[in-house]
Structures are given as C-alpha cells and as structure tokens.
Amino acid sequence: MIQPHLNPLLVVSAVVAALVGLPVASVLTNILSGGTNAIWSHLAATVLPDYMANTLVLCLAVAFGVVVVGVATAWLIVMHDFPGRRVFEWALVLPMAMPAYVLAYVYTDFLQFVGPLQSFLREIFGWSKSDYWFPEVRSLAGAVTMFVFVLYPYVYLLTRTAFAERAGGMLEASRSLGLGPWRSFFRLSLPLARPAVAAGTTLALMETLADYGTVSYFGVQTFTTGIYRAWFSLGDRIAAAQLAAALLAFVIVLLLLEHASRGRSRFHDTSGRRRPVAGQRLPGWRGWLAMVACSVPLSIGFLLPAWLLLRLVLPEVDTRFGAHFVALARNSFLLAGLTATIAVTLAVLLAYGARLSNGLLAPALNRLVSLGYAVPGSVIAVGVLIPVTRLDHWLAWQWQNWFGDNPGLLITGGIAALVYAYLVRFLAVALQSIGTSLAKITASMDDASRSLGLGQAATLRRVHLPILRGSLFTAGLLVFVDVMKELPATLVMRPFDFDTLATQAYILASDERLSEAASVSLAIVAVGLLPLIALSRQISRARR
C-alpha cells in the first residue's frame, strides 16, 4: 500500500499556526477553568465600567480624528497641486516613526506648568498660575490627541492609494454631470475609497487598543492598563486572563464591524483605470492654506517632538550615550535582530508552502497566522506566560529528578519566551510582505526550474530567494522596528534586570525623569525612520 506523501512545509504551517493560536487559546482556557474569583468580582464592581467606557471613548475619538486628518491630507496630496506638495507626499508618513508613548513623554515635558511653553507665556504676559487656563495634556483628551497624530498615516497611506487609483475619467465624468469638487468628493471619491478608509482606521484602532505606555503615563484606565495591574499588582493570572479576553473581544468586534461596513457593496472602477488624475492647481491663499493643512499634522506628529527630543539631548550628549545606553541598545538590537531573522525565515517557508499547495489548507493556516497581528501585545503576553510558565516548572522538576539540582526557569528566565511573544505578534508583518512579493513571481519560473531538474528546495534557494532579496530585507526591517517599539509585552515578559530602550524610556518617564528618557526615546525614533526612508524611496520610484 502506497503511503500518502506528507508535505513538510504543510507541517511547518500547521505547527506555526498552532503556536500562534496558543496564547489566545490559553487566555480563553483560563477563563473557562478559573470561574469567577473575588478579584474579578471586585474589578467588575469597581473599575471594569471605567475600563469599558474609556476604551470605547478612546476608540471612537481616535477613529474620528484619524479619518479626518488622514482623508483630508490624502485628498489634498492626490487631487491638488500646491507649494511643497512633493515633499508632503512622503513626509506625511514620518509620524509613524514616533511611538505614541514617546510623543506623550515629549509633550508632557513641553506643555506642563514648568515646561517651556507655559513658562514663556507667564514671562511674556506677566501671568501667575491663577490668571490663565491651560489644557491638561495628561488626560483622556491628551491621549486621543497623541494617538491621532501618530496613527493618521495608516489612513493617509491607504486612502491616498485609493484616491490615486481612481481614474481621472470618473472625475471628469462627474464634473460633466454638474458636480462640483466638493460634491464629487462626497458622492464619488469618498464612497469609492471607503474600504481603504475602513482598513486604515482599523489598523489605527488596533494600535490604540494595544498601547500601554501612553494610557498608563496619562493615567487613563483602559483594558491594557488593567491587565498589567491585575498581573503584577494583584498577582492574579485568572483576572488578567479575563481582562485580556475582554480586550480581545473589543478587537474581534472591531474586525467584524470593519468587515460588515463593506456589506455587499462593490467598489470597482470600470473607466480608464490607468488614466492619471491631474492635480488641480490651488492659486494664491488656497495653496498656502493647503500647505498649512498638511504642515499641522506633520509638525505635531513628528517635527516638533523630534526637535524637542534633540533639545533635551544635545546639551548633555556626552553623558546620555554612555555604557548604560549601549547596554540598552544591545538588548534591544539582540531581541529585534533575533526576532526579525526567525520571522523572515518562517515567513518564507509559510509563503512558499502556500504557493506549492494545491488545496485550501495551507492558505487557511497562513491566514490564521496573520491574525496574530490583531492581538494586542498585552493579551499575547498573558497568553504566552501562562502555558510557558507551567512548561518551565515541569522542565525544572524533570531536570531535578534526573540530575539532582534545580536549573531555575529555563524559558521564562531568559529571552526565549519574549521572542516567542514577538513572533506571535509580528510574524504576520513579514508574511504579508513576503507573500505579496512571492505571488508576483510567475508560476512559469517554477515550471522552468523543474524542467531543468531542480527540486522545490533548490528552486526556492536558486530562483525565488534572489528575486525576493529586497522583500526579505523590507520584511525583516519592519519586524525589527516593530520589536524595537513594542512596550506592553516587553514590560510583562522581560527577564529580571533586562531592560530595552522602550522599557527604559517608560521607566524614566514614569519617574518624571523626562530629560533622561529623551536619549532612549530619540534612539527608538531614529530606528523607526529606517522603514519610512525605504517607503519614501518606493513612493518616489512609483511617481517616476
């Protein structure tokens, strides 16, 4: 009897999908097995309503803000010509390099009572504290502002592409039917771009739900801060798992709403798809007004905070970048480099396995792996720690039985569990980049390779990987930067006395040592600029 051939790449896909799904399964299992304990009852009766209300208000306000800023800037860039438009086209994505928690630290130092702005106002006008009112930055409204001006590029990028892909002929037809610019925008362009707007808003909201540094520093009680408090302050993994499940439910509802918003609508463009849209020249004050409209989010989200960071660092640059900073950078680069290398390797295997598969199983497993990016880091941290800690204790017990001594925590005592959590969270980033590029390689190249006697492994090594070199670099860079900026999972899972640039920035800022946090924050921002520089180059090439 002939045994069926087992595709090793399919096995890899199944194992990786199981490992990615383990944290979520662990969270749900602990809810079902834990029942209702006293701490959860206390949380539900006291702070849970605040968690729900603040999280909901935060999501609604951020969604409104990123849509307004992202759609407006995208419309101006694509449909109009004004001074500085070519620079703004790529510069408007720069706030993505500025983590929201870094923005929170910078603006707190700048806007507080003893900060430069209020001190300048009091000096100029001779005011005292009781003579004027100034908005409190460390508040829910302040957190919303930070998120909007950091996350609007998600909407801007996707919506700009959607506007640019709309044929110029459609707009010309609308104008011939008597629709002016504003009516064409609201009745034609915006409805056609709705999927892109919804997708960008969903990405921004998932980042908002995953954030811990900003809301914690501003004192805003959300599910993410509740998970951290339940795990560390109360020491209750069941309560932490239940809060993590509630946060996961928020994410699932968000994804379902995004899918339902499209309904049965279709957004096809059937008229002269390749005809470019001619930008309308904005003369005089209209052009300058458009330039100001694009300058405001860029300045608030990147230029001003970058200048404030440099202002804090430069006077003491010799002392800020000493041996301790080097150790923090080494830890961050070790985690990011190791995670990026493993993620790119696994993504190549998963994408190539789906390419070779004739069925639906491998693509379905890859889609399951991609869902890890939608799970907040705090949920992943709780879901990873619970089963991995049990495994660690079992291994230590077995080791002691065999060799007579206790080795301690082998997995959670080092960086292995933390790297695993990063892979669950960010493997989807590498898989999306590599899978998209691999799909562009025609299948005839595989046929030609097989006709020359090359097997699947040799075809991947000698044909596909050289073509994918640029995509591999981009995927690794994106994962590298995401790991460098990740805070919730790192705070929960880092080994004892093992800090990174992100955790050190949070610790220093929490201790109100904002000037000392500037150096590590600036390093995070500098690393975050790398993929944006690559993205800007792609934008320039696309225009040419």
JSON list of C-alpha atoms in Angstrom, two decimals, residues 259-476:
[
{"chain": "A", "resi": 259, "resn": "HIS", "atom": "CA", "xyz": [-15.99, 43.65, 7.51]},
{"chain": "A", "resi": 260, "resn": "ALA", "atom": "CA", "xyz": [-19.68, 44.40, 7.98]},
{"chain": "A", "resi": 261, "resn": "SER", "atom": "CA", "xyz": [-19.22, 48.03, 6.90]},
{"chain": "A", "resi": 262, "resn": "ARG", "atom": "CA", "xyz": [-18.48, 46.79, 3.40]},
{"chain": "A", "resi": 263, "resn": "GLY", "atom": "CA", "xyz": [-21.53, 44.53, 3.29]},
{"chain": "A", "resi": 264, "resn": "ARG", "atom": "CA", "xyz": [-22.42, 43.56, -0.25]},
{"chain": "A", "resi": 265, "resn": "SER", "atom": "CA", "xyz": [-21.02, 46.77, -1.69]},
{"chain": "A", "resi": 266, "resn": "ARG", "atom": "CA", "xyz": [-18.52, 46.57, -4.50]},
{"chain": "A", "resi": 267, "resn": "PHE", "atom": "CA", "xyz": [-16.05, 49.30, -5.35]},
{"chain": "A", "resi": 268, "resn": "HIS", "atom": "CA", "xyz": [-14.97, 48.55, -8.91]},
{"chain": "A", "resi": 269, "resn": "ASP", "atom": "CA", "xyz": [-13.59, 51.17, -11.24]},
{"chain": "A", "resi": 270, "resn": "THR", "atom": "CA", "xyz": [-14.54, 50.46, -14.84]},
{"chain": "A", "resi": 271, "resn": "SER", "atom": "CA", "xyz": [-13.48, 53.64, -16.58]},
{"chain": "A", "resi": 272, "resn": "GLY", "atom": "CA", "xyz": [-9.98, 54.23, -17.88]},
{"chain": "A", "resi": 273, "resn": "ARG", "atom": "CA", "xyz": [-8.27, 52.74, -14.86]},
{"chain": "A", "resi": 274, "resn": "ARG", "atom": "CA", "xyz": [-4.79, 53.81, -15.86]},
{"chain": "A", "resi": 275, "resn": "ARG", "atom": "CA", "xyz": [-5.59, 57.43, -16.69]},
{"chain": "A", "resi": 276, "resn": "PRO", "atom": "CA", "xyz": [-3.73, 59.64, -14.16]},
{"chain": "A", "resi": 277, "resn": "VAL", "atom": "CA", "xyz": [-5.57, 62.18, -12.08]},
{"chain": "A", "resi": 278, "resn": "ALA", "atom": "CA", "xyz": [-4.47, 65.70, -12.96]},
{"chain": "A", "resi": 279, "resn": "GLY", "atom": "CA", "xyz": [-3.85, 67.70, -9.80]},
{"chain": "A", "resi": 280, "resn": "GLN", "atom": "CA", "xyz": [-5.82, 70.94, -9.68]},
{"chain": "A", "resi": 281, "resn": "ARG", "atom": "CA", "xyz": [-3.58, 73.94, -9.12]},
{"chain": "A", "resi": 282, "resn": "LEU", "atom": "CA", "xyz": [-4.54, 75.87, -5.98]},
{"chain": "A", "resi": 283, "resn": "PRO", "atom": "CA", "xyz": [-3.64, 79.52, -6.58]},
{"chain": "A", "resi": 284, "resn": "GLY", "atom": "CA", "xyz": [-2.83, 82.20, -4.03]},
{"chain": "A", "resi": 285, "resn": "TRP", "atom": "CA", "xyz": [-4.10, 81.81, -0.48]},
{"chain": "A", "resi": 286, "resn": "ARG", "atom": "CA", "xyz": [-5.77, 78.47, -1.25]},
{"chain": "A", "resi": 287, "resn": "GLY", "atom": "CA", "xyz": [-2.40, 76.89, -2.00]},
{"chain": "A", "resi": 288, "resn": "TRP", "atom": "CA", "xyz": [-0.88, 78.31, 1.17]},
{"chain": "A", "resi": 289, "resn": "LEU", "atom": "CA", "xyz": [-3.88, 77.11, 3.18]},
{"chain": "A", "resi": 290, "resn": "ALA", "atom": "CA", "xyz": [-3.40, 73.58, 1.78]},
{"chain": "A", "resi": 291, "resn": "MET", "atom": "CA", "xyz": [0.27, 73.75, 2.74]},
{"chain": "A", "resi": 292, "resn": "VAL", "atom": "CA", "xyz": [-0.65, 74.76, 6.31]},
{"chain": "A", "resi": 293, "resn": "ALA", "atom": "CA", "xyz": [-3.23, 71.96, 6.50]},
{"chain": "A", "resi": 294, "resn": "CYS", "atom": "CA", "xyz": [-0.52, 69.40, 5.65]},
{"chain": "A", "resi": 295, "resn": "SER", "atom": "CA", "xyz": [2.08, 71.09, 7.88]},
{"chain": "A", "resi": 296, "resn": "VAL", "atom": "CA", "xyz": [0.00, 70.90, 11.06]},
{"chain": "A", "resi": 297, "resn": "PRO", "atom": "CA", "xyz": [-0.20, 67.07, 11.44]},
{"chain": "A", "resi": 298, "resn": "LEU", "atom": "CA", "xyz": [3.40, 66.69, 10.26]},
{"chain": "A", "resi": 299, "resn": "SER", "atom": "CA", "xyz": [4.62, 69.27, 12.78]},
{"chain": "A", "resi": 300, "resn": "ILE", "atom": "CA", "xyz": [2.60, 67.95, 15.71]},
{"chain": "A", "resi": 301, "resn": "GLY", "atom": "CA", "xyz": [3.30, 64.29, 14.95]},
{"chain": "A", "resi": 302, "resn": "PHE", "atom": "CA", "xyz": [7.00, 64.48, 14.07]},
{"chain": "A", "resi": 303, "resn": "LEU", "atom": "CA", "xyz": [8.83, 67.77, 13.56]},
{"chain": "A", "resi": 304, "resn": "LEU", "atom": "CA", "xyz": [8.10, 69.45, 16.89]},
{"chain": "A", "resi": 305, "resn": "PRO", "atom": "CA", "xyz": [8.62, 66.34, 19.09]},
{"chain": "A", "resi": 306, "resn": "ALA", "atom": "CA", "xyz": [11.82, 65.45, 17.20]},
{"chain": "A", "resi": 307, "resn": "TRP", "atom": "CA", "xyz": [13.14, 68.98, 17.82]},
{"chain": "A", "resi": 308, "resn": "LEU", "atom": "CA", "xyz": [12.14, 68.79, 21.50]},
{"chain": "A", "resi": 309, "resn": "LEU", "atom": "CA", "xyz": [13.97, 65.47, 21.90]},
{"chain": "A", "resi": 310, "resn": "LEU", "atom": "CA", "xyz": [17.10, 66.91, 20.32]},
{"chain": "A", "resi": 311, "resn": "ARG", "atom": "CA", "xyz": [16.78, 69.97, 22.54]},
{"chain": "A", "resi": 312, "resn": "LEU", "atom": "CA", "xyz": [16.78, 67.77, 25.64]},
{"chain": "A", "resi": 313, "resn": "VAL", "atom": "CA", "xyz": [19.61, 65.51, 24.49]},
{"chain": "A", "resi": 314, "resn": "LEU", "atom": "CA", "xyz": [22.16, 67.81, 22.85]},
{"chain": "A", "resi": 315, "resn": "PRO", "atom": "CA", "xyz": [23.28, 69.80, 25.95]},
{"chain": "A", "resi": 316, "resn": "GLU", "atom": "CA", "xyz": [24.39, 66.58, 27.69]},
{"chain": "A", "resi": 317, "resn": "VAL", "atom": "CA", "xyz": [25.08, 64.31, 24.73]},
{"chain": "A", "resi": 318, "resn": "ASP", "atom": "CA", "xyz": [28.35, 63.03, 26.23]},
{"chain": "A", "resi": 319, "resn": "THR", "atom": "CA", "xyz": [26.68, 61.74, 29.40]},
{"chain": "A", "resi": 320, "resn": "ARG", "atom": "CA", "xyz": [23.43, 60.49, 27.84]},
{"chain": "A", "resi": 321, "resn": "PHE", "atom": "CA", "xyz": [25.02, 57.96, 25.47]},
{"chain": "A", "resi": 322, "resn": "GLY", "atom": "CA", "xyz": [27.29, 56.14, 27.89]},
{"chain": "A", "resi": 323, "resn": "ALA", "atom": "CA", "xyz": [27.78, 52.49, 28.83]},
{"chain": "A", "resi": 324, "resn": "HIS", "atom": "CA", "xyz": [24.25, 52.07, 30.16]},
{"chain": "A", "resi": 325, "resn": "PHE", "atom": "CA", "xyz": [22.76, 53.33, 26.90]},
{"chain": "A", "resi": 326, "resn": "VAL", "atom": "CA", "xyz": [24.98, 50.92, 24.96]},
{"chain": "A", "resi": 327, "resn": "ALA", "atom": "CA", "xyz": [23.72, 48.02, 27.10]},
{"chain": "A", "resi": 328, "resn": "LEU", "atom": "CA", "xyz": [20.10, 49.03, 26.48]},
{"chain": "A", "resi": 329, "resn": "ALA", "atom": "CA", "xyz": [20.71, 49.33, 22.74]},
{"chain": "A", "resi": 330, "resn": "ARG", "atom": "CA", "xyz": [22.46, 45.95, 22.71]},
{"chain": "A", "resi": 331, "resn": "ASN", "atom": "CA", "xyz": [19.49, 44.28, 24.40]},
{"chain": "A", "resi": 332, "resn": "SER", "atom": "CA", "xyz": [17.02, 45.93, 22.03]},
{"chain": "A", "resi": 333, "resn": "PHE", "atom": "CA", "xyz": [19.03, 45.06, 18.93]},
{"chain": "A", "resi": 334, "resn": "LEU", "atom": "CA", "xyz": [19.50, 41.48, 20.13]},
{"chain": "A", "resi": 335, "resn": "LEU", "atom": "CA", "xyz": [15.76, 40.95, 20.58]},
{"chain": "A", "resi": 336, "resn": "ALA", "atom": "CA", "xyz": [14.82, 42.76, 17.38]},
{"chain": "A", "resi": 337, "resn": "GLY", "atom": "CA", "xyz": [17.50, 41.11, 15.24]},
{"chain": "A", "resi": 338, "resn": "LEU", "atom": "CA", "xyz": [16.78, 37.60, 16.50]},
{"chain": "A", "resi": 339, "resn": "THR", "atom": "CA", "xyz": [13.01, 38.01, 16.09]},
{"chain": "A", "resi": 340, "resn": "ALA", "atom": "CA", "xyz": [13.37, 39.52, 12.61]},
{"chain": "A", "resi": 341, "resn": "THR", "atom": "CA", "xyz": [15.65, 36.69, 11.45]},
{"chain": "A", "resi": 342, "resn": "ILE", "atom": "CA", "xyz": [13.31, 33.96, 12.70]},
{"chain": "A", "resi": 343, "resn": "ALA", "atom": "CA", "xyz": [10.23, 35.77, 11.41]},
{"chain": "A", "resi": 344, "resn": "VAL", "atom": "CA", "xyz": [11.64, 36.17, 7.90]},
{"chain": "A", "resi": 345, "resn": "THR", "atom": "CA", "xyz": [12.74, 32.51, 7.81]},
{"chain": "A", "resi": 346, "resn": "LEU", "atom": "CA", "xyz": [9.32, 31.26, 8.91]},
{"chain": "A", "resi": 347, "resn": "ALA", "atom": "CA", "xyz": [7.53, 33.67, 6.58]},
{"chain": "A", "resi": 348, "resn": "VAL", "atom": "CA", "xyz": [9.50, 32.34, 3.59]},
{"chain": "A", "resi": 349, "resn": "LEU", "atom": "CA", "xyz": [8.59, 28.76, 4.49]},
{"chain": "A", "resi": 350, "resn": "LEU", "atom": "CA", "xyz": [4.92, 29.61, 5.06]},
{"chain": "A", "resi": 351, "resn": "ALA", "atom": "CA", "xyz": [4.55, 31.65, 1.88]},
{"chain": "A", "resi": 352, "resn": "TYR", "atom": "CA", "xyz": [6.39, 29.08, -0.25]},
{"chain": "A", "resi": 353, "resn": "GLY", "atom": "CA", "xyz": [4.32, 26.27, 1.26]},
{"chain": "A", "resi": 354, "resn": "ALA", "atom": "CA", "xyz": [1.12, 28.08, 0.31]},
{"chain": "A", "resi": 355, "resn": "ARG", "atom": "CA", "xyz": [2.50, 28.63, -3.22]},
{"chain": "A", "resi": 356, "resn": "LEU", "atom": "CA", "xyz": [3.16, 24.91, -3.67]},
{"chain": "A", "resi": 357, "resn": "SER", "atom": "CA", "xyz": [-0.12, 23.81, -2.11]},
{"chain": "A", "resi": 358, "resn": "ASN", "atom": "CA", "xyz": [-2.97, 22.79, -4.39]},
{"chain": "A", "resi": 359, "resn": "GLY", "atom": "CA", "xyz": [-5.56, 22.84, -1.62]},
{"chain": "A", "resi": 360, "resn": "LEU", "atom": "CA", "xyz": [-7.01, 25.41, 0.74]},
{"chain": "A", "resi": 361, "resn": "LEU", "atom": "CA", "xyz": [-5.37, 24.19, 3.96]},
{"chain": "A", "resi": 362, "resn": "ALA", "atom": "CA", "xyz": [-2.01, 25.98, 3.64]},
{"chain": "A", "resi": 363, "resn": "PRO", "atom": "CA", "xyz": [-3.53, 29.39, 2.71]},
{"chain": "A", "resi": 364, "resn": "ALA", "atom": "CA", "xyz": [-6.04, 28.99, 5.56]},
{"chain": "A", "resi": 365, "resn": "LEU", "atom": "CA", "xyz": [-3.23, 28.28, 8.02]},
{"chain": "A", "resi": 366, "resn": "ASN", "atom": "CA", "xyz": [-1.36, 31.36, 6.80]},
{"chain": "A", "resi": 367, "resn": "ARG", "atom": "CA", "xyz": [-4.46, 33.49, 7.36]},
{"chain": "A", "resi": 368, "resn": "LEU", "atom": "CA", "xyz": [-4.64, 32.12, 10.90]},
{"chain": "A", "resi": 369, "resn": "VAL", "atom": "CA", "xyz": [-1.02, 33.11, 11.45]},
{"chain": "A", "resi": 370, "resn": "SER", "atom": "CA", "xyz": [-1.79, 36.61, 10.16]},
{"chain": "A", "resi": 371, "resn": "LEU", "atom": "CA", "xyz": [-4.43, 37.10, 12.85]},
{"chain": "A", "resi": 372, "resn": "GLY", "atom": "CA", "xyz": [-1.66, 37.33, 15.45]},
{"chain": "A", "resi": 373, "resn": "TYR", "atom": "CA", "xyz": [-1.03, 40.95, 14.46]},
{"chain": "A", "resi": 374, "resn": "ALA", "atom": "CA", "xyz": [-4.58, 41.84, 15.50]},
{"chain": "A", "resi": 375, "resn": "VAL", "atom": "CA", "xyz": [-4.00, 40.57, 19.05]},
{"chain": "A", "resi": 376, "resn": "PRO", "atom": "CA", "xyz": [-2.64, 43.26, 21.43]},
{"chain": "A", "resi": 377, "resn": "GLY", "atom": "CA", "xyz": [0.76, 42.66, 22.97]},
{"chain": "A", "resi": 378, "resn": "SER", "atom": "CA", "xyz": [-0.64, 42.55, 26.50]},
{"chain": "A", "resi": 379, "resn": "VAL", "atom": "CA", "xyz": [-3.05, 39.73, 25.55]},
{"chain": "A", "resi": 380, "resn": "ILE", "atom": "CA", "xyz": [-0.24, 37.80, 23.89]},
{"chain": "A", "resi": 381, "resn": "ALA", "atom": "CA", "xyz": [2.00, 38.30, 26.93]},
{"chain": "A", "resi": 382, "resn": "VAL", "atom": "CA", "xyz": [-0.62, 36.86, 29.29]},
{"chain": "A", "resi": 383, "resn": "GLY", "atom": "CA", "xyz": [-1.45, 34.05, 26.88]},
{"chain": "A", "resi": 384, "resn": "VAL", "atom": "CA", "xyz": [2.21, 33.11, 26.46]},
{"chain": "A", "resi": 385, "resn": "LEU", "atom": "CA", "xyz": [3.26, 33.37, 30.11]},
{"chain": "A", "resi": 386, "resn": "ILE", "atom": "CA", "xyz": [0.55, 31.09, 31.48]},
{"chain": "A", "resi": 387, "resn": "PRO", "atom": "CA", "xyz": [1.38, 27.89, 29.49]},
{"chain": "A", "resi": 388, "resn": "VAL", "atom": "CA", "xyz": [5.11, 28.62, 29.16]},
{"chain": "A", "resi": 389, "resn": "THR", "atom": "CA", "xyz": [5.48, 29.10, 32.93]},
{"chain": "A", "resi": 390, "resn": "ARG", "atom": "CA", "xyz": [3.80, 25.76, 33.50]},
{"chain": "A", "resi": 391, "resn": "LEU", "atom": "CA", "xyz": [6.16, 24.16, 30.98]},
{"chain": "A", "resi": 392, "resn": "ASP", "atom": "CA", "xyz": [9.11, 25.84, 32.69]},
{"chain": "A", "resi": 393, "resn": "HIS", "atom": "CA", "xyz": [8.16, 24.43, 36.10]},
{"chain": "A", "resi": 394, "resn": "TRP", "atom": "CA", "xyz": [7.65, 20.97, 34.61]},
{"chain": "A", "resi": 395, "resn": "LEU", "atom": "CA", "xyz": [11.06, 21.07, 32.91]},
{"chain": "A", "resi": 396, "resn": "ALA", "atom": "CA", "xyz": [12.72, 22.23, 36.13]},
{"chain": "A", "resi": 397, "resn": "TRP", "atom": "CA", "xyz": [11.02, 19.40, 38.04]},
{"chain": "A", "resi": 398, "resn": "GLN", "atom": "CA", "xyz": [12.15, 16.82, 35.47]},
{"chain": "A", "resi": 399, "resn": "TRP", "atom": "CA", "xyz": [15.68, 18.20, 35.50]},
{"chain": "A", "resi": 400, "resn": "GLN", "atom": "CA", "xyz": [15.82, 17.99, 39.28]},
{"chain": "A", "resi": 401, "resn": "ASN", "atom": "CA", "xyz": [14.62, 14.38, 39.20]},
{"chain": "A", "resi": 402, "resn": "TRP", "atom": "CA", "xyz": [17.26, 13.43, 36.63]},
{"chain": "A", "resi": 403, "resn": "PHE", "atom": "CA", "xyz": [20.28, 15.42, 37.78]},
{"chain": "A", "resi": 404, "resn": "GLY", "atom": "CA", "xyz": [19.52, 16.37, 41.38]},
{"chain": "A", "resi": 405, "resn": "ASP", "atom": "CA", "xyz": [19.65, 20.16, 41.09]},
{"chain": "A", "resi": 406, "resn": "ASN", "atom": "CA", "xyz": [17.09, 22.81, 40.13]},
{"chain": "A", "resi": 407, "resn": "PRO", "atom": "CA", "xyz": [18.11, 24.74, 36.98]},
{"chain": "A", "resi": 408, "resn": "GLY", "atom": "CA", "xyz": [15.54, 27.52, 37.55]},
{"chain": "A", "resi": 409, "resn": "LEU", "atom": "CA", "xyz": [13.32, 28.92, 34.82]},
{"chain": "A", "resi": 410, "resn": "LEU", "atom": "CA", "xyz": [14.85, 27.85, 31.50]},
{"chain": "A", "resi": 411, "resn": "ILE", "atom": "CA", "xyz": [12.41, 29.59, 29.14]},
{"chain": "A", "resi": 412, "resn": "THR", "atom": "CA", "xyz": [10.82, 32.50, 31.00]},
{"chain": "A", "resi": 413, "resn": "GLY", "atom": "CA", "xyz": [14.08, 33.18, 32.83]},
{"chain": "A", "resi": 414, "resn": "GLY", "atom": "CA", "xyz": [15.68, 34.20, 29.52]},
{"chain": "A", "resi": 415, "resn": "ILE", "atom": "CA", "xyz": [14.56, 35.85, 26.32]},
{"chain": "A", "resi": 416, "resn": "ALA", "atom": "CA", "xyz": [13.11, 32.74, 24.63]},
{"chain": "A", "resi": 417, "resn": "ALA", "atom": "CA", "xyz": [9.53, 33.36, 25.82]},
{"chain": "A", "resi": 418, "resn": "LEU", "atom": "CA", "xyz": [9.79, 37.05, 24.92]},
{"chain": "A", "resi": 419, "resn": "VAL", "atom": "CA", "xyz": [10.97, 36.25, 21.38]},
{"chain": "A", "resi": 420, "resn": "TYR", "atom": "CA", "xyz": [8.10, 33.78, 21.07]},
{"chain": "A", "resi": 421, "resn": "ALA", "atom": "CA", "xyz": [5.61, 36.51, 22.04]},
{"chain": "A", "resi": 422, "resn": "TYR", "atom": "CA", "xyz": [7.15, 38.87, 19.48]},
{"chain": "A", "resi": 423, "resn": "LEU", "atom": "CA", "xyz": [6.84, 36.23, 16.76]},
{"chain": "A", "resi": 424, "resn": "VAL", "atom": "CA", "xyz": [3.17, 35.65, 17.58]},
{"chain": "A", "resi": 425, "resn": "ARG", "atom": "CA", "xyz": [2.56, 39.39, 17.31]},
{"chain": "A", "resi": 426, "resn": "PHE", "atom": "CA", "xyz": [4.70, 40.35, 14.31]},
{"chain": "A", "resi": 427, "resn": "LEU", "atom": "CA", "xyz": [5.14, 37.26, 12.13]},
{"chain": "A", "resi": 428, "resn": "ALA", "atom": "CA", "xyz": [2.14, 38.48, 10.12]},
{"chain": "A", "resi": 429, "resn": "VAL", "atom": "CA", "xyz": [4.09, 41.59, 9.10]},
{"chain": "A", "resi": 430, "resn": "ALA", "atom": "CA", "xyz": [6.85, 39.52, 7.48]},
{"chain": "A", "resi": 431, "resn": "LEU", "atom": "CA", "xyz": [4.41, 37.02, 5.99]},
{"chain": "A", "resi": 432, "resn": "GLN", "atom": "CA", "xyz": [2.33, 39.75, 4.34]},
{"chain": "A", "resi": 433, "resn": "SER", "atom": "CA", "xyz": [5.37, 41.41, 2.75]},
{"chain": "A", "resi": 434, "resn": "ILE", "atom": "CA", "xyz": [6.99, 38.21, 1.51]},
{"chain": "A", "resi": 435, "resn": "GLY", "atom": "CA", "xyz": [3.74, 36.53, 0.46]},
{"chain": "A", "resi": 436, "resn": "THR", "atom": "CA", "xyz": [2.73, 39.54, -1.64]},
{"chain": "A", "resi": 437, "resn": "SER", "atom": "CA", "xyz": [6.10, 39.63, -3.42]},
{"chain": "A", "resi": 438, "resn": "LEU", "atom": "CA", "xyz": [6.18, 35.86, -3.95]},
{"chain": "A", "resi": 439, "resn": "ALA", "atom": "CA", "xyz": [2.72, 35.99, -5.55]},
{"chain": "A", "resi": 440, "resn": "LYS", "atom": "CA", "xyz": [4.09, 38.36, -8.21]},
{"chain": "A", "resi": 441, "resn": "ILE", "atom": "CA", "xyz": [6.58, 35.73, -9.45]},
{"chain": "A", "resi": 442, "resn": "THR", "atom": "CA", "xyz": [5.02, 33.89, -12.36]},
{"chain": "A", "resi": 443, "resn": "ALA", "atom": "CA", "xyz": [4.43, 30.16, -11.99]},
{"chain": "A", "resi": 444, "resn": "SER", "atom": "CA", "xyz": [6.24, 29.55, -15.29]},
{"chain": "A", "resi": 445, "resn": "MET", "atom": "CA", "xyz": [9.53, 30.14, -13.46]},
{"chain": "A", "resi": 446, "resn": "ASP", "atom": "CA", "xyz": [8.78, 27.17, -11.21]},
{"chain": "A", "resi": 447, "resn": "ASP", "atom": "CA", "xyz": [7.96, 25.06, -14.27]},
{"chain": "A", "resi": 448, "resn": "ALA", "atom": "CA", "xyz": [11.19, 26.07, -15.96]},
{"chain": "A", "resi": 449, "resn": "SER", "atom": "CA", "xyz": [13.16, 25.25, -12.82]},
{"chain": "A", "resi": 450, "resn": "ARG", "atom": "CA", "xyz": [11.62, 21.78, -12.57]},
{"chain": "A", "resi": 451, "resn": "SER", "atom": "CA", "xyz": [12.31, 21.15, -16.25]},
{"chain": "A", "resi": 452, "resn": "LEU", "atom": "CA", "xyz": [15.98, 21.78, -15.50]},
{"chain": "A", "resi": 453, "resn": "GLY", "atom": "CA", "xyz": [15.97, 19.15, -12.78]},
{"chain": "A", "resi": 454, "resn": "LEU", "atom": "CA", "xyz": [15.74, 21.40, -9.69]},
{"chain": "A", "resi": 455, "resn": "GLY", "atom": "CA", "xyz": [13.62, 20.29, -6.76]},
{"chain": "A", "resi": 456, "resn": "GLN", "atom": "CA", "xyz": [11.44, 22.50, -4.60]},
{"chain": "A", "resi": 457, "resn": "ALA", "atom": "CA", "xyz": [14.20, 23.41, -2.15]},
{"chain": "A", "resi": 458, "resn": "ALA", "atom": "CA", "xyz": [16.69, 24.17, -4.93]},
{"chain": "A", "resi": 459, "resn": "THR", "atom": "CA", "xyz": [14.09, 26.28, -6.75]},
{"chain": "A", "resi": 460, "resn": "LEU", "atom": "CA", "xyz": [13.48, 28.31, -3.62]},
{"chain": "A", "resi": 461, "resn": "ARG", "atom": "CA", "xyz": [17.20, 28.78, -2.98]},
{"chain": "A", "resi": 462, "resn": "ARG", "atom": "CA", "xyz": [18.38, 29.49, -6.52]},
{"chain": "A", "resi": 463, "resn": "VAL", "atom": "CA", "xyz": [15.34, 31.15, -8.14]},
{"chain": "A", "resi": 464, "resn": "HIS", "atom": "CA", "xyz": [12.96, 32.73, -5.65]},
{"chain": "A", "resi": 465, "resn": "LEU", "atom": "CA", "xyz": [15.25, 33.96, -2.88]},
{"chain": "A", "resi": 466, "resn": "PRO", "atom": "CA", "xyz": [17.45, 36.07, -5.19]},
{"chain": "A", "resi": 467, "resn": "ILE", "atom": "CA", "xyz": [14.31, 37.70, -6.62]},
{"chain": "A", "resi": 468, "resn": "LEU", "atom": "CA", "xyz": [12.87, 38.23, -3.15]},
{"chain": "A", "resi": 469, "resn": "ARG", "atom": "CA", "xyz": [16.03, 39.78, -1.70]},
{"chain": "A", "resi": 470, "resn": "GLY", "atom": "CA", "xyz": [14.51, 43.27, -1.47]},
{"chain": "A", "resi": 471, "resn": "SER", "atom": "CA", "xyz": [11.27, 41.97, 0.07]},
{"chain": "A", "resi": 472, "resn": "LEU", "atom": "CA", "xyz": [13.19, 39.89, 2.60]},
{"chain": "A", "resi": 473, "resn": "PHE", "atom": "CA", "xyz": [15.11, 42.98, 3.69]},
{"chain": "A", "resi": 474, "resn": "THR", "atom": "CA", "xyz": [11.91, 45.05, 3.92]},
{"chain": "A", "resi": 475, "resn": "ALA", "atom": "CA", "xyz": [10.08, 42.37, 5.91]},
{"chain": "A", "resi": 476, "resn": "GLY", "atom": "CA", "xyz": [12.99, 41.97, 8.33]}
]
